[in-house]
PDB file of C-alpha atoms in Angstrom:
ATOM      1  CA  MET V1335       0.000   0.000   0.000  1.00 57.00           C
ATOM      2  CA  ALA V1336       1.360   3.486  -0.858  1.00 74.00           C
ATOM      3  CA  GLU V1337       2.300   5.930   1.917  1.00 88.00           C
ATOM      4  CA  LEU V1338      -0.440   8.357   0.819  1.00 90.00           C
ATOM      5  CA  GLY V1339      -3.115   5.660   0.972  1.00 88.00           C
ATOM      6  CA  THR V1340      -1.855   4.465   4.363  1.00 92.00           C
ATOM      7  CA  ARG V1341      -2.067   7.954   5.885  1.00 93.00           C
ATOM      8  CA  LEU V1342      -5.568   8.585   4.519  1.00 94.00           C
ATOM      9  CA  LYS V1343      -6.796   5.202   5.739  1.00 94.00           C
ATOM     10  CA  GLU V1344      -5.390   5.780   9.229  1.00 94.00           C
ATOM     11  CA  ALA V1345      -7.135   9.163   9.402  1.00 93.00           C
ATOM     12  CA  ARG V1346     -10.409   7.543   8.271  1.00 94.00           C
ATOM     13  CA  LEU V1347     -10.210   4.830  10.914  1.00 95.00           C
ATOM     14  CA  SER V1348      -9.381   7.400  13.629  1.00 93.00           C
ATOM     15  CA  LYS V1349     -12.632   9.172  12.721  1.00 92.00           C
ATOM     16  CA  GLY V1350     -14.520   5.898  13.010  1.00 94.00           C
ATOM     17  CA  TYR V1351     -15.660   6.030   9.366  1.00 95.00           C
ATOM     18  CA  SER V1352     -16.200   2.944   7.264  1.00 95.00           C
ATOM     19  CA  LEU V1353     -15.755   3.098   3.479  1.00 94.00           C
ATOM     20  CA  ASP V1354     -19.556   3.181   3.192  1.00 95.00           C
ATOM     21  CA  ASP V1355     -19.683   6.169   5.562  1.00 96.00           C
ATOM     22  CA  LEU V1356     -17.004   7.964   3.551  1.00 95.00           C
ATOM     23  CA  GLN V1357     -18.855   7.221   0.313  1.00 96.00           C
ATOM     24  CA  GLU V1358     -21.996   8.863   1.764  1.00 96.00           C
ATOM     25  CA  ILE V1359     -20.011  11.890   2.994  1.00 95.00           C
ATOM     26  CA  THR V1360     -17.928  12.552  -0.148  1.00 94.00           C
ATOM     27  CA  LYS V1361     -20.287  11.090  -2.799  1.00 95.00           C
ATOM     28  CA  ILE V1362     -17.232   9.317  -4.279  1.00 95.00           C
ATOM     29  CA  GLN V1363     -17.813   5.740  -5.400  1.00 95.00           C
ATOM     30  CA  LYS V1364     -16.469   3.156  -2.959  1.00 95.00           C
ATOM     31  CA  ARG V1365     -14.227   1.497  -5.587  1.00 94.00           C
ATOM     32  CA  TYR V1366     -12.421   4.830  -6.144  1.00 94.00           C
ATOM     33  CA  LEU V1367     -11.925   5.227  -2.384  1.00 94.00           C
ATOM     34  CA  VAL V1368     -10.401   1.724  -2.253  1.00 93.00           C
ATOM     35  CA  GLY V1369      -8.161   2.623  -5.218  1.00 91.00           C
ATOM     36  CA  ILE V1370      -6.907   5.753  -3.388  1.00 92.00           C
ATOM     37  CA  GLU V1371      -6.040   3.761  -0.254  1.00 92.00           C
ATOM     38  CA  GLU V1372      -4.280   1.079  -2.294  1.00 91.00           C
ATOM     39  CA  GLY V1373      -2.488   3.560  -4.560  1.00 87.00           C
ATOM     40  CA  ASN V1374      -4.238   2.097  -7.614  1.00 89.00           C
ATOM     41  CA  PHE V1375      -4.911   5.276  -9.610  1.00 90.00           C
ATOM     42  CA  SER V1376      -5.334   3.444 -12.921  1.00 89.00           C
ATOM     43  CA  ILE V1377      -9.034   2.830 -12.174  1.00 90.00           C
ATOM     44  CA  MET V1378      -9.701   6.568 -11.926  1.00 88.00           C
ATOM     45  CA  PRO V1379     -11.469   8.353 -14.824  1.00 84.00           C
ATOM     46  CA  GLY V1380      -8.479  10.702 -15.220  1.00 83.00           C
ATOM     47  CA  SER V1381      -5.521  12.351 -13.429  1.00 81.00           C
ATOM     48  CA  PHE V1382      -7.625  15.433 -12.618  1.00 85.00           C
ATOM     49  CA  TYR V1383     -10.099  13.277 -10.698  1.00 89.00           C
ATOM     50  CA  VAL V1384      -7.268  11.640  -8.729  1.00 90.00           C
ATOM     51  CA  ARG V1385      -6.312  14.970  -7.145  1.00 92.00           C
ATOM     52  CA  ALA V1386      -9.945  16.074  -6.706  1.00 92.00           C
ATOM     53  CA  PHE V1387     -10.943  12.796  -5.005  1.00 94.00           C
ATOM     54  CA  ILE V1388      -7.896  12.837  -2.716  1.00 95.00           C
ATOM     55  CA  LYS V1389      -8.688  16.439  -1.701  1.00 95.00           C
ATOM     56  CA  GLN V1390     -12.289  15.488  -0.830  1.00 95.00           C
ATOM     57  CA  TYR V1391     -11.084  12.394   1.062  1.00 95.00           C
ATOM     58  CA  ALA V1392      -8.576  14.462   3.087  1.00 94.00           C
ATOM     59  CA  ASP V1393     -11.130  17.166   3.929  1.00 95.00           C
ATOM     60  CA  ALA V1394     -13.650  14.549   5.077  1.00 94.00           C
ATOM     61  CA  VAL V1395     -11.209  12.908   7.523  1.00 94.00           C
ATOM     62  CA  GLY V1396      -9.866  16.221   8.901  1.00 94.00           C
ATOM     63  CA  LEU V1397      -6.520  16.447   7.073  1.00 94.00           C
ATOM     64  CA  ASN V1398      -5.032  19.468   5.280  1.00 94.00           C
ATOM     65  CA  ALA V1399      -5.708  18.611   1.634  1.00 92.00           C
ATOM     66  CA  GLU V1400      -3.125  21.016   0.164  1.00 94.00           C
ATOM     67  CA  GLU V1401      -0.431  19.696   2.500  1.00 93.00           C
ATOM     68  CA  ILE V1402      -1.291  16.082   1.590  1.00 93.00           C
ATOM     69  CA  LEU V1403      -1.107  16.781  -2.154  1.00 91.00           C
ATOM     70  CA  GLU V1404       2.225  18.602  -1.792  1.00 93.00           C
ATOM     71  CA  THR V1405       3.778  15.959   0.501  1.00 90.00           C
ATOM     72  CA  TYR V1406       2.876  12.983  -1.695  1.00 90.00           C
ATOM     73  CA  LYS V1407       3.003  14.673  -5.111  1.00 87.00           C
ATOM     74  CA  ASN V1408       5.584  12.126  -6.303  1.00 87.00           C
ATOM     75  CA  GLU V1409       3.025   9.335  -5.878  1.00 86.00           C
ATOM     76  CA  LEU V1410       0.371  11.141  -7.951  1.00 83.00           C
ATOM     77  CA  PRO V1411       0.040  10.931 -11.737  1.00 77.00           C
ATOM     78  CA  GLY V1412       0.820  14.172 -13.561  1.00 67.00           C
ATOM     79  CA  THR V1413      -1.922  16.296 -15.163  1.00 56.00           C
ATOM     80  CA  PRO V1414      -2.021  16.629 -19.008  1.00 51.00           C
ATOM     81  CA  ASN V1415      -0.458  20.116 -18.801  1.00 52.00           C
ATOM     82  CA  GLU V1416       2.412  18.844 -16.692  1.00 49.00           C
ATOM     83  CA  GLN V1417       3.018  15.993 -19.143  1.00 47.00           C
ATOM     84  CA  VAL V1418       3.112  18.377 -22.080  1.00 43.00           C
ATOM     85  CA  ASN V1419       5.496  20.744 -20.272  1.00 47.00           C
ATOM     86  CA  GLN V1420       7.785  17.810 -19.395  1.00 48.00           C
ATOM     87  CA  SER V1421       7.747  16.644 -23.013  1.00 45.00           C
ATOM     88  CA  LEU V1422       8.725  20.100 -24.267  1.00 44.00           C
ATOM     89  CA  THR V1423      11.514  20.301 -21.691  1.00 48.00           C
ATOM     90  CA  ASN V1424      12.947  16.980 -22.866  1.00 50.00           C
ATOM     91  CA  ASN V1425      12.587  17.909 -26.595  1.00 49.00           C
ATOM     92  CA  PRO V1426      13.351  21.620 -27.139  1.00 47.00           C
ATOM     93  CA  SER V1427      13.189  21.044 -30.888  1.00 45.00           C
ATOM     94  CA  ARG V1428       9.422  20.522 -30.649  1.00 46.00           C
ATOM     95  CA  ARG V1429       8.858  24.103 -29.504  1.00 46.00           C
ATOM     96  CA  LYS V1430       7.433  26.296 -32.258  1.00 44.00           C
ATOM     97  CA  VAL V1431       6.665  29.979 -32.379  1.00 41.00           C
ATOM     98  CA  SER V1432       3.996  30.938 -34.855  1.00 44.00           C
ATOM     99  CA  LYS V1433       2.029  34.011 -35.672  1.00 47.00           C
ATOM    100  CA  GLY V1434      -1.639  33.313 -36.067  1.00 51.00           C
ATOM    101  CA  PRO V1435      -4.951  35.183 -35.857  1.00 58.00           C
ATOM    102  CA  SER V1436      -4.360  35.954 -32.163  1.00 59.00           C
ATOM    103  CA  ASN V1437      -1.146  37.917 -32.978  1.00 61.00           C
ATOM    104  CA  LYS V1438      -2.937  39.871 -35.705  1.00 68.00           C
ATOM    105  CA  MET V1439      -5.700  40.652 -33.245  1.00 72.00           C
ATOM    106  CA  MET V1440      -3.186  42.002 -30.722  1.00 72.00           C
ATOM    107  CA  GLU V1441      -1.652  44.250 -33.414  1.00 74.00           C
ATOM    108  CA  ALA V1442      -5.095  45.654 -34.303  1.00 80.00           C
ATOM    109  CA  MET V1443      -6.131  46.164 -30.663  1.00 81.00           C
ATOM    110  CA  PRO V1444      -4.745  49.755 -30.278  1.00 80.00           C
ATOM    111  CA  LYS V1445      -6.764  50.882 -33.307  1.00 85.00           C
ATOM    112  CA  ILE V1446      -9.915  49.303 -31.926  1.00 89.00           C
ATOM    113  CA  ILE V1447      -9.413  50.990 -28.533  1.00 90.00           C
ATOM    114  CA  VAL V1448      -8.942  54.424 -30.162  1.00 86.00           C
ATOM    115  CA  GLY V1449     -12.108  53.928 -32.222  1.00 89.00           C
ATOM    116  CA  LEU V1450     -14.126  52.986 -29.145  1.00 91.00           C
ATOM    117  CA  PHE V1451     -12.755  56.002 -27.264  1.00 87.00           C
ATOM    118  CA  ILE V1452     -13.900  58.370 -30.024  1.00 93.00           C
ATOM    119  CA  ILE V1453     -17.388  56.812 -30.024  1.00 94.00           C
ATOM    120  CA  VAL V1454     -17.652  57.267 -26.241  1.00 91.00           C
ATOM    121  CA  ILE V1455     -16.713  60.968 -26.529  1.00 93.00           C
ATOM    122  CA  ILE V1456     -19.349  61.562 -29.232  1.00 94.00           C
ATOM    123  CA  VAL V1457     -22.073  59.867 -27.158  1.00 91.00           C
ATOM    124  CA  ALA V1458     -21.086  61.872 -24.050  1.00 91.00           C
ATOM    125  CA  ILE V1459     -21.304  65.185 -25.976  1.00 93.00           C
ATOM    126  CA  TRP V1460     -24.757  64.256 -27.325  1.00 89.00           C
ATOM    127  CA  VAL V1461     -26.062  63.281 -23.855  1.00 90.00           C
ATOM    128  CA  LEU V1462     -24.733  66.544 -22.365  1.00 88.00           C
ATOM    129  CA  GLY V1463     -26.475  68.567 -25.078  1.00 84.00           C
ATOM    130  CA  GLN V1464     -29.783  66.815 -24.478  1.00 86.00           C
ATOM    131  CA  SER V1465     -29.453  67.465 -20.738  1.00 80.00           C
ATOM    132  CA  LYS V1466     -28.952  71.214 -21.281  1.00 76.00           C
ATOM    133  CA  ILE V1467     -31.982  71.418 -23.579  1.00 72.00           C
ATOM    134  CA  LYS V1468     -34.185  69.675 -21.003  1.00 71.00           C
ATOM    135  CA  SER V1469     -32.868  71.907 -18.203  1.00 68.00           C
ATOM    136  CA  GLY V1470     -33.752  75.049 -20.190  1.00 64.00           C
ATOM    137  CA  GLN V1471     -37.305  73.811 -20.686  1.00 61.00           C
ATOM    138  CA  ASP V1472     -37.749  73.119 -16.962  1.00 59.00           C
ATOM    139  CA  ASP V1473     -36.544  76.636 -16.020  1.00 58.00           C
ATOM    140  CA  HIS V1474     -39.166  78.311 -18.230  1.00 54.00           C
ATOM    141  CA  ASP V1475     -42.029  79.856 -16.233  1.00 52.00           C
ATOM    142  CA  ASP V1476     -45.307  78.418 -17.566  1.00 53.00           C
ATOM    143  CA  THR V1477     -47.568  80.228 -15.061  1.00 48.00           C
ATOM    144  CA  PRO V1478     -50.437  81.942 -16.982  1.00 50.00           C
ATOM    145  CA  PRO V1479     -50.674  85.759 -16.619  1.00 47.00           C
ATOM    146  CA  GLU V1480     -54.249  85.401 -15.349  1.00 45.00           C
ATOM    147  CA  MET V1481     -53.055  83.323 -12.379  1.00 47.00           C
ATOM    148  CA  GLU V1482     -50.526  85.987 -11.361  1.00 45.00           C
ATOM    149  CA  TYR V1483     -53.180  88.706 -11.578  1.00 41.00           C
ATOM    150  CA  ASP V1484     -55.668  86.793  -9.405  1.00 46.00           C
ATOM    151  CA  THR V1485     -53.103  86.171  -6.650  1.00 45.00           C
ATOM    152  CA  LYS V1486     -52.184  89.849  -6.432  1.00 47.00           C
ATOM    153  CA  ALA V1487     -55.745  91.094  -6.771  1.00 44.00           C
ATOM    154  CA  ASN V1488     -57.057  89.179  -3.682  1.00 51.00           C
ATOM    155  CA  PRO V1489     -54.510  89.542  -0.851  1.00 50.00           C
ATOM    156  CA  ILE V1490     -57.222  89.295   1.848  1.00 50.00           C
ATOM    157  CA  ASP V1491     -58.544  85.996   0.557  1.00 56.00           C
ATOM    158  CA  SER V1492     -55.011  84.610   0.378  1.00 57.00           C
ATOM    159  CA  GLN V1493     -54.366  85.582   4.026  1.00 65.00           C
ATOM    160  CA  LYS V1494     -57.588  83.863   5.152  1.00 65.00           C
ATOM    161  CA  ASP V1495     -56.671  80.712   3.280  1.00 68.00           C
ATOM    162  CA  LYS V1496     -53.295  80.683   4.984  1.00 68.00           C
ATOM    163  CA  GLU V1497     -54.867  81.065   8.447  1.00 73.00           C
ATOM    164  CA  ASN V1498     -57.302  78.208   7.740  1.00 71.00           C
ATOM    165  CA  GLU V1499     -54.436  75.951   6.658  1.00 73.00           C
ATOM    166  CA  ASP V1500     -52.496  76.761   9.878  1.00 72.00           C
ATOM    167  CA  LYS V1501     -55.532  75.850  12.024  1.00 69.00           C
ATOM    168  CA  LYS V1502     -55.970  72.543  10.160  1.00 68.00           C
ATOM    169  CA  ALA V1503     -52.292  71.733  10.661  1.00 66.00           C
ATOM    170  CA  GLN V1504     -52.528  72.376  14.425  1.00 67.00           C
ATOM    171  CA  THR V1505     -55.664  70.201  14.710  1.00 62.00           C
ATOM    172  CA  THR V1506     -54.030  67.390  12.739  1.00 62.00           C
ATOM    173  CA  GLY V1507     -50.919  67.568  14.928  1.00 60.00           C
ATOM    174  CA  LYS V1508     -52.954  67.215  18.123  1.00 57.00           C
ATOM    175  CA  GLN V1509     -54.880  64.262  16.682  1.00 59.00           C
ATOM    176  CA  ASP V1510     -51.654  62.514  15.621  1.00 60.00           C
ATOM    177  CA  SER V1511     -50.212  63.012  19.115  1.00 56.00           C
ATOM    178  CA  THR V1512     -53.346  61.482  20.705  1.00 55.00           C
ATOM    179  CA  ASP V1513     -53.247  58.519  18.312  1.00 58.00           C
ATOM    180  CA  SER V1514     -49.552  57.932  19.103  1.00 56.00           C
ATOM    181  CA  LYS V1515     -50.258  57.836  22.860  1.00 55.00           C
ATOM    182  CA  ASP V1516     -53.168  55.432  22.367  1.00 55.00           C
ATOM    183  CA  SER V1517     -51.099  53.127  20.161  1.00 53.00           C
ATOM    184  CA  ALA V1518     -48.285  53.140  22.730  1.00 52.00           C
ATOM    185  CA  LYS V1519     -50.609  51.593  25.324  1.00 57.00           C
ATOM    186  CA  GLU V1520     -50.370  47.796  25.227  1.00 53.00           C
ATOM    187  CA  THR V1521     -53.151  45.524  26.279  1.00 58.00           C
ATOM    188  CA  PRO V1522     -52.418  42.863  28.943  1.00 57.00           C
ATOM    189  CA  ASP V1523     -52.750  40.144  26.284  1.00 57.00           C
ATOM    190  CA  GLU V1524     -50.091  41.816  24.115  1.00 54.00           C
ATOM    191  CA  LYS V1525     -47.692  42.128  27.072  1.00 50.00           C
ATOM    192  CA  GLN V1526     -48.244  38.486  27.978  1.00 52.00           C
ATOM    193  CA  ALA V1527     -47.592  37.443  24.379  1.00 48.00           C
ATOM    194  CA  GLU V1528     -44.273  39.308  24.383  1.00 48.00           C
ATOM    195  CA  GLU V1529     -43.181  37.620  27.607  1.00 55.00           C
ATOM    196  CA  VAL V1530     -43.688  34.134  26.153  1.00 62.00           C
ATOM    197  CA  LYS V1531     -40.381  32.803  24.816  1.00 84.00           C
ATOM    198  CA  GLN V1532     -39.375  29.551  23.204  1.00 93.00           C
ATOM    199  CA  THR V1533     -37.936  26.797  25.359  1.00 93.00           C
ATOM    200  CA  ILE V1534     -35.514  24.051  24.333  1.00 92.00           C
ATOM    201  CA  SER V1535     -35.214  21.066  26.675  1.00 93.00           C
ATOM    202  CA  ALA V1536     -31.836  20.032  28.108  1.00 90.00           C
ATOM    203  CA  GLY V1537     -31.709  16.985  25.812  1.00 92.00           C
ATOM    204  CA  THR V1538     -32.117  13.247  26.316  1.00 93.00           C
ATOM    205  CA  ILE V1539     -29.355  10.857  25.185  1.00 93.00           C
ATOM    206  CA  GLU V1540     -30.807   7.903  23.256  1.00 93.00           C
ATOM    207  CA  ALA V1541     -29.778   4.243  23.648  1.00 91.00           C
ATOM    208  CA  ASP V1542     -27.384   4.329  20.674  1.00 90.00           C
ATOM    209  CA  GLY V1543     -25.201   6.833  22.544  1.00 88.00           C
ATOM    210  CA  ALA V1544     -24.804   9.040  19.452  1.00 87.00           C
ATOM    211  CA  THR V1545     -28.297  10.596  19.337  1.00 88.00           C
ATOM    212  CA  THR V1546     -29.662  13.342  21.605  1.00 82.00           C
ATOM    213  CA  SER V1547     -33.351  14.353  21.514  1.00 93.00           C
ATOM    214  CA  TYR V1548     -34.502  17.883  22.355  1.00 85.00           C
ATOM    215  CA  THR V1549     -38.056  19.288  22.654  1.00 91.00           C
ATOM    216  CA  LEU V1550     -38.900  22.773  21.326  1.00 81.00           C
ATOM    217  CA  THR V1551     -41.912  24.631  22.803  1.00 92.00           C
ATOM    218  CA  GLY V1552     -43.202  28.199  23.158  1.00 90.00           C
ATOM    219  CA  THR V1553     -42.936  29.117  19.482  1.00 93.00           C
ATOM    220  CA  ASP V1554     -44.750  28.569  16.204  1.00 89.00           C
ATOM    221  CA  SER V1555     -41.687  28.025  13.985  1.00 92.00           C
ATOM    222  CA  LEU V1556     -38.718  25.656  13.678  1.00 86.00           C
ATOM    223  CA  LYS V1557     -35.918  27.301  11.722  1.00 94.00           C
ATOM    224  CA  ILE V1558     -32.476  25.703  11.776  1.00 90.00           C
ATOM    225  CA  ARG V1559     -29.173  27.491  11.095  1.00 96.00           C
ATOM    226  CA  ILE V1560     -25.784  25.760  11.282  1.00 91.00           C
ATOM    227  CA  GLU V1561     -22.608  27.854  11.193  1.00 96.00           C
ATOM    228  CA  VAL V1562     -19.543  25.860  10.092  1.00 86.00           C
ATOM    229  CA  SER V1563     -16.011  26.645  11.322  1.00 96.00           C
ATOM    230  CA  GLY V1564     -14.225  23.648   9.777  1.00 92.00           C
ATOM    231  CA  PRO V1565     -14.814  20.621   7.501  1.00 90.00           C
ATOM    232  CA  THR V1566     -17.809  18.635   8.738  1.00 91.00           C
ATOM    233  CA  PHE V1567     -20.496  16.453   7.163  1.00 90.00           C
ATOM    234  CA  ILE V1568     -24.074  17.799   7.585  1.00 88.00           C
ATOM    235  CA  GLY V1569     -27.368  16.115   6.708  1.00 90.00           C
ATOM    236  CA  ILE V1570     -30.980  16.776   7.799  1.00 86.00           C
ATOM    237  CA  ARG V1571     -33.781  14.191   7.681  1.00 90.00           C
ATOM    238  CA  ASN V1572     -37.512  14.253   8.455  1.00 93.00           C
ATOM    239  CA  GLN V1573     -39.443  11.887  10.722  1.00 88.00           C
ATOM    240  CA  GLN V1574     -39.635   9.311   7.880  1.00 89.00           C
ATOM    241  CA  GLN V1575     -35.799   9.417   7.724  1.00 87.00           C
ATOM    242  CA  GLN V1576     -35.859  11.025   4.289  1.00 85.00           C
ATOM    243  CA  GLU V1577     -33.153  13.549   3.366  1.00 84.00           C
ATOM    244  CA  VAL V1578     -34.741  17.041   3.252  1.00 85.00           C
ATOM    245  CA  LEU V1579     -31.626  19.229   3.063  1.00 74.00           C
ATOM    246  CA  THR V1580     -30.855  20.456  -0.458  1.00 72.00           C
ATOM    247  CA  GLU V1581     -27.159  19.506  -0.204  1.00 87.00           C
ATOM    248  CA  THR V1582     -26.060  16.690   2.107  1.00 89.00           C
ATOM    249  CA  ARG V1583     -22.263  16.876   2.008  1.00 90.00           C
ATOM    250  CA  VAL V1584     -19.082  18.052   3.755  1.00 88.00           C
ATOM    251  CA  TYR V1585     -19.288  21.802   4.454  1.00 89.00           C
ATOM    252  CA  ASN V1586     -16.191  23.954   4.965  1.00 92.00           C
ATOM    253  CA  ALA V1587     -15.328  26.877   7.262  1.00 94.00           C
ATOM    254  CA  GLY V1588     -17.439  29.984   6.667  1.00 94.00           C
ATOM    255  CA  GLU V1589     -20.391  28.146   5.110  1.00 95.00           C
ATOM    256  CA  VAL V1590     -23.870  28.427   6.671  1.00 94.00           C
ATOM    257  CA  VAL V1591     -26.634  25.807   6.369  1.00 92.00           C
ATOM    258  CA  GLU V1592     -30.225  27.056   6.775  1.00 94.00           C
ATOM    259  CA  PHE V1593     -33.414  24.989   6.740  1.00 91.00           C
ATOM    260  CA  ASP V1594     -37.047  25.732   7.707  1.00 94.00           C
ATOM    261  CA  ALA V1595     -38.549  22.616   9.325  1.00 91.00           C
ATOM    262  CA  THR V1596     -41.718  24.306  10.652  1.00 92.00           C
ATOM    263  CA  SER V1597     -44.014  22.173   8.515  1.00 91.00           C
ATOM    264  CA  GLN V1598     -42.147  18.986   9.500  1.00 86.00           C
ATOM    265  CA  ASN V1599     -42.554  19.386  13.316  1.00 90.00           C
ATOM    266  CA  TYR V1600     -39.358  17.280  13.483  1.00 92.00           C
ATOM    267  CA  ALA V1601     -35.751  17.408  12.324  1.00 86.00           C
ATOM    268  CA  ARG V1602     -32.819  14.964  12.641  1.00 92.00           C
ATOM    269  CA  ILE V1603     -29.461  16.683  12.133  1.00 84.00           C
ATOM    270  CA  ARG V1604     -26.382  14.522  11.397  1.00 91.00           C
ATOM    271  CA  LEU V1605     -23.064  16.206  12.311  1.00 82.00           C
ATOM    272  CA  GLY V1606     -19.843  14.523  11.196  1.00 89.00           C
ATOM    273  CA  ASN V1607     -17.789  16.817  13.463  1.00 90.00           C
ATOM    274  CA  SER V1608     -19.892  18.711  16.023  1.00 92.00           C
ATOM    275  CA  THR V1609     -16.828  20.613  17.283  1.00 95.00           C
ATOM    276  CA  GLN V1610     -16.753  22.436  13.931  1.00 88.00           C
ATOM    277  CA  ALA V1611     -20.464  23.350  13.861  1.00 94.00           C
ATOM    278  CA  LYS V1612     -22.808  25.552  15.928  1.00 95.00           C
ATOM    279  CA  VAL V1613     -26.539  24.776  15.713  1.00 90.00           C
ATOM    280  CA  TYR V1614     -29.060  27.588  16.155  1.00 95.00           C
ATOM    281  CA  ILE V1615     -32.820  26.964  16.652  1.00 96.00           C
ATOM    282  CA  ASN V1616     -34.808  30.102  15.742  1.00 93.00           C
ATOM    283  CA  ASP V1617     -31.557  32.116  16.251  1.00 95.00           C
ATOM    284  CA  GLU V1618     -30.977  30.569  19.729  1.00 94.00           C
ATOM    285  CA  LEU V1619     -27.696  28.654  20.144  1.00 96.00           C
ATOM    286  CA  LEU V1620     -28.280  24.983  21.018  1.00 91.00           C
ATOM    287  CA  THR V1621     -26.171  23.653  23.908  1.00 94.00           C
ATOM    288  CA  TYR V1622     -25.009  20.101  23.152  1.00 95.00           C
ATOM    289  CA  ALA V1623     -26.017  17.641  25.874  1.00 94.00           C
ATOM    290  CA  GLN V1624     -22.933  15.507  25.166  1.00 93.00           C
ATOM    291  CA  GLN V1625     -19.506  16.452  23.860  1.00 92.00           C
ATOM    292  CA  ILE V1626     -18.836  13.836  21.179  1.00 94.00           C
ATOM    293  CA  VAL V1627     -17.480  14.493  17.703  1.00 90.00           C
ATOM    294  CA  THR V1628     -19.975  12.620  15.529  1.00 89.00           C
ATOM    295  CA  GLN V1629     -23.558  12.879  16.782  1.00 92.00           C
ATOM    296  CA  ASN V1630     -27.206  13.136  15.798  1.00 91.00           C
ATOM    297  CA  ILE V1631     -29.394  16.048  16.991  1.00 94.00           C
ATOM    298  CA  VAL V1632     -33.172  15.349  17.023  1.00 85.00           C
ATOM    299  CA  ILE V1633     -35.562  18.323  17.460  1.00 87.00           C
ATOM    300  CA  ASN V1634     -39.157  17.438  18.400  1.00 94.00           C
ATOM    301  CA  PHE V1635     -41.313  20.510  17.757  1.00 90.00           C
ATOM    302  CA  ASN V1636     -44.500  20.926  19.854  1.00 89.00           C
ATOM    303  CA  LYS V1637     -46.259  23.760  18.028  1.00 78.00           C
ATOM    304  CA  GLU V1638     -48.622  25.899  20.160  1.00 64.00           C
TER     305      GLU V1638
END
């Protein structure tokens, strides 16, 4: 067995994962996982997939994927680009320099840029001219002469209208103030409703030792948010043990998983590494009842 495969296998066993578990976490076929551990890369679909599969394997078992690839790069098959570069290094005579359409395009590029620049200037001048024309039209006074005459001819009526408007404004202000005070008063029922908060039970450890059940009460919603700080497998199932999360996979640091399970009244959360994930229920941080790495979190929702 190759040194790379041996190290990956040891990391998998230390996590307590079987090959079937790893297949579910990484979505990589089991025969490819066996090939990685045995150093048999010939069964892979291509050299690109060898590196991609090894990176996923390393992330899933908690190893630094970039470090693994760099340390054991001599055991990995080269990519097509590396093979071509090696071939050119060994046979300098095969190198050719040719001028094709791309070189002609580069030569014509300065002319194209100048042409585009001229077009932009012309468009800018036209837009500026249109803006000035529109501004001149807006500044023109369209008030009819008759309207000016009427305003000046009836100064008493204008003063009365102004006084009436002031009185209406004062009355409206008083009414708004009264309405604001009335709306600020809360009924006893409203105060009681605000005081009711959701409650999450301390958690009951099930017989399998890996599952903890919690009961959620005092709320009408069950919204789950999981903030990830490092590589960890996450899956969510309903009461019929059907996967309901859009993507069941290994999530990396900085990713956030959100799921609304209100209609389900139940959620079973599978955490591959609970030390790298914080679970929030309706924005309230869930306190784990047991400190184990791989565990199942069951939320039983009693809607009121």
